[in-house]
CSV table of C-alpha atoms in Angstrom, one decimal:
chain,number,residue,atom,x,y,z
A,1,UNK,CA,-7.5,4.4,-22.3
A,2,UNK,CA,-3.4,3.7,-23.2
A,3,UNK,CA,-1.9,1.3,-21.2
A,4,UNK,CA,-0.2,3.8,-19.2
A,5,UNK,CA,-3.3,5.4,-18.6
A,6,UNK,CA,-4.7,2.3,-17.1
A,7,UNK,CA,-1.7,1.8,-14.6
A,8,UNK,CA,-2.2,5.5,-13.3
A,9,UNK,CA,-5.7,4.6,-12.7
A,10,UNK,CA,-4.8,1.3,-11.2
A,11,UNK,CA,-2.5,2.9,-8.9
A,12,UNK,CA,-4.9,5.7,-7.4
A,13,UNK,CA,-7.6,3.1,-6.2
A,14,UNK,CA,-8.1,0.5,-3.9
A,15,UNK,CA,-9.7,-2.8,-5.0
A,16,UNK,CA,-10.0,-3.1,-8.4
A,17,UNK,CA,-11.4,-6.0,-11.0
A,18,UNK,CA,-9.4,-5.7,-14.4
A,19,UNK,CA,-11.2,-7.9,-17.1
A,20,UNK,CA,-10.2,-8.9,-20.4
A,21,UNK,CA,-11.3,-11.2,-23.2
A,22,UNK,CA,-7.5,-12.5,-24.5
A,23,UNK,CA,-5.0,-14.2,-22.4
A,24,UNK,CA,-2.3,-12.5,-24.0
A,25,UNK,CA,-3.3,-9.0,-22.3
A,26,UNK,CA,-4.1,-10.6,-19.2
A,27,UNK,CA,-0.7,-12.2,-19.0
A,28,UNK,CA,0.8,-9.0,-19.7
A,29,UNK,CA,-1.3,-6.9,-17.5
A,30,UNK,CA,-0.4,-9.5,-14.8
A,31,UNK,CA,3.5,-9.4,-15.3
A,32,UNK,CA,3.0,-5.2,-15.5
A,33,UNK,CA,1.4,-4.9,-12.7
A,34,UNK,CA,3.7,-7.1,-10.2
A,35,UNK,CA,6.6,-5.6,-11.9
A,36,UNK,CA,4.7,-2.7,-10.3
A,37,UNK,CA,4.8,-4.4,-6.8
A,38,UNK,CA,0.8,-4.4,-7.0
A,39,UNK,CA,-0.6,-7.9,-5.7
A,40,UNK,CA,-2.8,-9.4,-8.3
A,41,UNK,CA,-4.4,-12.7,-8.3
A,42,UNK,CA,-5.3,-13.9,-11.4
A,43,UNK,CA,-8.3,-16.2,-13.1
A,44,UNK,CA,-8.5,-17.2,-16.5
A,45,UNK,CA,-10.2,-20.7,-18.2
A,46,UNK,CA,-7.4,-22.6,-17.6
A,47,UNK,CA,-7.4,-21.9,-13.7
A,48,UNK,CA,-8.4,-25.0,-11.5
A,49,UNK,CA,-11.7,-24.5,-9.3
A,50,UNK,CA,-9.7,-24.4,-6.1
A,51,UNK,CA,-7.2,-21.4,-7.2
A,52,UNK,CA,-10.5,-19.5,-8.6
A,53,UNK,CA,-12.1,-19.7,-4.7
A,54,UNK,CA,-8.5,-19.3,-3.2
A,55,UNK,CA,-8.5,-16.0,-5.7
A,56,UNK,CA,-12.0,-15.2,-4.6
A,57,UNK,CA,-11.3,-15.8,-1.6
A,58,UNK,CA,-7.7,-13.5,-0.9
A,59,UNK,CA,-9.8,-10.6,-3.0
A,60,UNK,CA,-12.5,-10.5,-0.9
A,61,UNK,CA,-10.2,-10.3,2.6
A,62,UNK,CA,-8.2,-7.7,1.5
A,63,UNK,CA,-4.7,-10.1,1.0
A,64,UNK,CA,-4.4,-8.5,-2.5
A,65,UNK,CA,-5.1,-5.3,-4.1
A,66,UNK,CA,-6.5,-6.1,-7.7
A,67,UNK,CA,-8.4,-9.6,-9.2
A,68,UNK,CA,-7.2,-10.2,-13.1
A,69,UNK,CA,-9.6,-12.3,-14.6
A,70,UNK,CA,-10.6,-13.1,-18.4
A,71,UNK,CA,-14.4,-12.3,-18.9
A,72,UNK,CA,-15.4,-15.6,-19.7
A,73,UNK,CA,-14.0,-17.6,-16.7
A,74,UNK,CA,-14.6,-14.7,-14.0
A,75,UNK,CA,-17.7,-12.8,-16.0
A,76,UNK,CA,-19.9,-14.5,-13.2
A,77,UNK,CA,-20.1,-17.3,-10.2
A,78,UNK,CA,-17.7,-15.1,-8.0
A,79,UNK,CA,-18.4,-12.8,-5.5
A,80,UNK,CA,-16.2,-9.8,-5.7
A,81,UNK,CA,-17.8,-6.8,-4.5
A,82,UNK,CA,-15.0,-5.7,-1.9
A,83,UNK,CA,-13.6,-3.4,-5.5
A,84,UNK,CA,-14.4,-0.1,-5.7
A,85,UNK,CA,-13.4,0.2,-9.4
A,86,UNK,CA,-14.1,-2.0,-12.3
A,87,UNK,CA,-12.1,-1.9,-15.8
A,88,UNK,CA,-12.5,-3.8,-18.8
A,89,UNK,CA,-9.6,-3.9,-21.1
């Protein structure tokens, strides 16, 4: 799937968890998508264990549209089943 691809994709569904294993892509996947005027919240290693809940947290209720995390830091511990889609990149 091209990166283009992956926006269409993004754009036609709901809740959505996007995961990837560098920081790079999820940084530009991240700037992409708001430039896209998608809400995003994003969790990575370096996020602090009250923004992870807070991100948990806004996904679950709705408040944004898709959770950005890197695999290692949001692979598990969360609860996140509100998405309807999940894509690894």
């Amino acid at each position: 799937m091209t990166h283009g691809n992956l926006y269409v994709h993004l754009e036609a569904k709901g809740a959505c968890l996007v995961f990837a294993h560098h920081r790079g892509v999820i940084a530009e996947l991240e700037k992409q998508l708001r430039r896209r005027g998608r809400s995003v919240v994003t969790v990575h290693g370096e996020t602090p264990d009250r923004e992870r809940a807070d991100a948990e947290q806004m996904f679950q209720k709705g408040k944004v549209e898709i959770f950005l995390g890197s695999i290692n830091a949001a692979g598990e511990a969360l609860t996140l089943h509100r998405a309807d889609t999940c894509v690894f990149v």
